PDB file of C-alpha atoms and ligand atoms in Angstrom:
ATOM      1  CA  MET A   1       4.928 100.618 325.597  1.00  0.00           C
ATOM      2  CA  LYS A   2       6.947 103.581 327.307  1.00  0.00           C
ATOM      3  CA  TYR A   3       9.092 106.241 325.603  1.00  0.00           C
ATOM      4  CA  CYS A   4      12.230 107.616 327.583  1.00  0.00           C
ATOM      5  CA  THR A   5      10.740 111.614 328.460  1.00  0.00           C
ATOM      6  CA  ASN A   6      14.541 112.910 326.827  1.00  0.00           C
ATOM      7  CA  CYS A   7      15.001 110.871 324.126  1.00  0.00           C
ATOM      8  CA  GLY A   8      11.658 109.055 323.062  1.00  0.00           C
ATOM      9  CA  ALA A   9      13.840 105.823 322.797  1.00  0.00           C
ATOM     10  CA  GLU A  10      11.244 102.885 323.438  1.00  0.00           C
ATOM     11  CA  LEU A  11      11.450 101.844 326.563  1.00  0.00           C
ATOM     12  CA  LYS A  12      11.483  98.188 328.412  1.00  0.00           C
ATOM     13  CA  GLU A  13       8.214  97.858 331.116  1.00  0.00           C
ATOM     14  CA  GLY A  14      10.559  98.281 334.603  1.00  0.00           C
ATOM     15  CA  SER A  15      13.721  99.753 333.342  1.00  0.00           C
ATOM     16  CA  GLU A  16      15.044 102.868 335.610  1.00  0.00           C
ATOM     17  CA  PHE A  17      17.146 103.891 333.181  1.00  0.00           C
ATOM     18  CA  CYS A  18      17.258 104.591 328.780  1.00  0.00           C
ATOM     19  CA  PRO A  19      19.227 102.634 327.895  1.00  0.00           C
ATOM     20  CA  LYS A  20      20.136 104.718 325.052  1.00  0.00           C
ATOM     21  CA  CYS A  21      20.906 108.139 326.900  1.00  0.00           C
ATOM     22  CA  GLY A  22      20.607 107.317 331.010  1.00  0.00           C
ATOM     23  CA  THR A  23      18.133 109.309 331.778  1.00  0.00           C
ATOM     24  CA  LYS A  24      16.196 108.222 335.128  1.00  0.00           C
ATOM     25  CA  ILE A  25      12.368 106.785 334.051  1.00  0.00           C
ATOM     26  CA  GLY A  26       9.933 108.502 336.717  1.00  0.00           C
ATOM     27  CA  ALA A  27      12.484 111.035 337.287  1.00  0.00           C
ATOM     28  CA  LYS A  28      10.050 113.844 336.269  1.00  0.00           C
ATOM     29  CA  LYS A  29      12.249 117.396 335.468  1.00  0.00           C
ATOM     30  CA  PRO A  30      11.457 119.830 337.802  1.00  0.00           C
ATOM     31  CA  VAL A  31       7.512 122.713 336.301  1.00  0.00           C
ATOM     32  CA  SER A  32       9.429 125.213 336.462  1.00  0.00           C
ATOM     33  CA  ASN A  33       7.248 127.895 338.226  1.00  0.00           C
ATOM     34  CA  GLY A  34       5.144 130.192 335.032  1.00  0.00           C
ATOM     35  CA  ALA A  35       5.470 127.294 333.090  1.00  0.00           C
ATOM     36  CA  VAL A  36       5.995 128.595 329.150  1.00  0.00           C
ATOM     37  CA  VAL A  37       3.372 129.629 327.226  1.00  0.00           C
ATOM     38  CA  ASN A  38       2.487 131.592 324.292  1.00  0.00           C
ATOM     39  CA  GLY A  39       6.715 131.391 324.448  1.00  0.00           C
ATOM     40  CA  GLY A  40       7.781 131.907 326.942  1.00  0.00           C
ATOM     41  CA  VAL A  41       5.260 135.337 328.034  1.00  0.00           C
ATOM     42  CA  GLN A  42       5.040 134.976 331.686  1.00  0.00           C
ATOM     43  CA  PRO A  43       1.632 135.268 332.617  1.00  0.00           C
ATOM     44  CA  LYS A  44       0.551 138.879 334.518  1.00  0.00           C
ATOM     45  CA  SER A  45      -1.117 137.873 337.453  1.00  0.00           C
ATOM     46  CA  LYS A  46      -5.130 138.796 337.514  1.00  0.00           C
ATOM     47  CA  MET A  47      -4.293 138.685 341.758  1.00  0.00           C
ATOM     48  CA  ALA A  48      -2.144 140.981 341.697  1.00  0.00           C
ATOM     49  CA  ALA A  49      -3.993 143.108 339.271  1.00  0.00           C
ATOM     50  CA  GLY A  50      -7.080 143.069 340.593  1.00  0.00           C
ATOM     51  CA  LEU A  51      -4.975 143.978 343.854  1.00  0.00           C
ATOM     52  CA  LEU A  52      -4.182 147.142 341.823  1.00  0.00           C
ATOM     53  CA  GLY A  53      -7.055 147.809 340.455  1.00  0.00           C
ATOM     54  CA  ILE A  54      -9.459 147.948 343.713  1.00  0.00           C
ATOM     55  CA  PHE A  55      -6.173 149.799 345.234  1.00  0.00           C
ATOM     56  CA  LEU A  56      -4.218 152.557 343.348  1.00  0.00           C
ATOM     57  CA  GLY A  57      -6.729 151.977 340.908  1.00  0.00           C
ATOM     58  CA  CYS A  58      -7.496 156.132 341.981  1.00  0.00           C
ATOM     59  CA  PHE A  59      -3.279 156.029 339.964  1.00  0.00           C
ATOM     60  CA  GLY A  60      -4.538 153.664 337.021  1.00  0.00           C
ATOM     61  CA  VAL A  61      -1.462 151.250 339.208  1.00  0.00           C
ATOM     62  CA  HIS A  62      -3.679 147.432 337.411  1.00  0.00           C
ATOM     63  CA  ASN A  63      -3.313 149.258 334.158  1.00  0.00           C
ATOM     64  CA  PHE A  64      -0.064 150.726 333.984  1.00  0.00           C
ATOM     65  CA  TYR A  65       0.972 146.656 335.000  1.00  0.00           C
ATOM     66  CA  LEU A  66      -1.180 145.388 332.714  1.00  0.00           C
ATOM     67  CA  GLY A  67       0.727 147.401 330.050  1.00  0.00           C
ATOM     68  CA  PHE A  68      -3.297 149.598 329.462  1.00  0.00           C
ATOM     69  CA  THR A  69      -0.588 152.491 329.322  1.00  0.00           C
ATOM     70  CA  GLY A  70      -3.159 155.382 327.779  1.00  0.00           C
ATOM     71  CA  LYS A  71      -5.230 153.945 330.030  1.00  0.00           C
ATOM     72  CA  ALA A  72      -3.183 154.358 333.532  1.00  0.00           C
ATOM     73  CA  ILE A  73      -1.797 157.697 332.796  1.00  0.00           C
ATOM     74  CA  ALA A  74      -5.765 158.722 331.485  1.00  0.00           C
ATOM     75  CA  GLN A  75      -6.321 157.403 335.796  1.00  0.00           C
ATOM     76  CA  LEU A  76      -2.979 158.909 337.035  1.00  0.00           C
ATOM     77  CA  LEU A  77      -3.646 162.359 334.826  1.00  0.00           C
ATOM     78  CA  ILE A  78      -7.859 162.979 336.296  1.00  0.00           C
ATOM     79  CA  SER A  79      -6.401 161.781 339.867  1.00  0.00           C
ATOM     80  CA  VAL A  80      -2.914 164.406 340.373  1.00  0.00           C
ATOM     81  CA  LEU A  81      -4.473 166.995 337.805  1.00  0.00           C
ATOM     82  CA  SER A  82      -8.089 167.996 339.420  1.00  0.00           C
ATOM     83  CA  CYS A  83      -5.318 168.073 342.743  1.00  0.00           C
ATOM     84  CA  PHE A  84      -7.377 164.702 343.675  1.00  0.00           C
ATOM     85  CA  ILE A  85     -10.584 166.306 344.275  1.00  0.00           C
ATOM     86  CA  LEU A  86     -11.415 163.768 341.238  1.00  0.00           C
ATOM     87  CA  SER A  87      -9.704 161.124 342.297  1.00  0.00           C
ATOM     88  CA  PRO A  88     -12.977 159.015 343.392  1.00  0.00           C
ATOM     89  CA  VAL A  89     -13.575 158.682 339.840  1.00  0.00           C
ATOM     90  CA  SER A  90     -10.557 157.288 338.877  1.00  0.00           C
ATOM     91  CA  ALA A  91     -11.176 154.826 342.460  1.00  0.00           C
ATOM     92  CA  ILE A  92     -14.286 153.855 341.649  1.00  0.00           C
ATOM     93  CA  TRP A  93     -12.710 153.190 337.127  1.00  0.00           C
ATOM     94  CA  GLY A  94     -10.342 151.313 339.147  1.00  0.00           C
ATOM     95  CA  LEU A  95     -11.799 149.382 341.956  1.00  0.00           C
ATOM     96  CA  ILE A  96     -15.239 148.617 338.893  1.00  0.00           C
ATOM     97  CA  GLU A  97     -11.377 146.922 336.332  1.00  0.00           C
ATOM     98  CA  GLY A  98     -10.539 145.132 339.127  1.00  0.00           C
ATOM     99  CA  ILE A  99     -13.281 143.374 340.476  1.00  0.00           C
ATOM    100  CA  LEU A 100     -13.614 142.787 336.047  1.00  0.00           C
ATOM    101  CA  ILE A 101      -9.793 141.496 336.667  1.00  0.00           C
ATOM    102  CA  LEU A 102     -11.097 139.196 340.181  1.00  0.00           C
ATOM    103  CA  SER A 103     -13.718 137.250 338.199  1.00  0.00           C
ATOM    104  CA  GLY A 104     -12.573 136.773 334.750  1.00  0.00           C
ATOM    105  CA  SER A 105     -14.589 139.765 333.012  1.00  0.00           C
ATOM    106  CA  MET A 106     -11.198 140.937 332.228  1.00  0.00           C
ATOM    107  CA  ASN A 107      -8.725 138.423 331.349  1.00  0.00           C
ATOM    108  CA  VAL A 108      -5.705 139.856 328.273  1.00  0.00           C
ATOM    109  CA  ASP A 109      -3.547 141.903 328.349  1.00  0.00           C
ATOM    110  CA  ALA A 110      -2.917 144.986 326.301  1.00  0.00           C
ATOM    111  CA  GLU A 111      -0.967 142.248 324.171  1.00  0.00           C
ATOM    112  CA  GLY A 112      -4.010 139.923 324.793  1.00  0.00           C
ATOM    113  CA  ASN A 113      -1.677 137.261 326.880  1.00  0.00           C
ATOM    114  CA  PRO A 114      -4.103 135.603 329.546  1.00  0.00           C
ATOM    115  CA  LEU A 115      -3.096 136.711 333.350  1.00  0.00           C
ATOM    116  CA  GLY A 116      -1.804 133.532 334.753  1.00  0.00           C
ATOM    117  CA  GLU A 117      -3.495 133.183 338.675  1.00  0.00           C
TER     118      GLU A 117
HETATM  119 ZN1  LIG B 201      16.006 107.862 326.497  1.00  0.00          ZN
END
């Protein structure tokens, strides 16, 4: 027995439309991109966060992106306050975090929401 995806009414085998609400059977509703996860919170992109960490880690951009603002500011300040003398410290820190993010070792943002692809 099949059921209407819209109203849940029982459907006769082979029927094309729901007798109750008229929904076309078999016509799947288009799934919007960024399907609803965690009550509508759009997951942040693991790929974006990882690449930001690898390329812009010395500015803490990936941590700003993920919501780890304290860590992000630390990385940014290490670079800026040292006139970029110490920016390799932040850059390597960000690079490592970027790799951890891409490898799945860091897979949640600051609010604990899992990262998307
Ligand atoms: Zn129906």
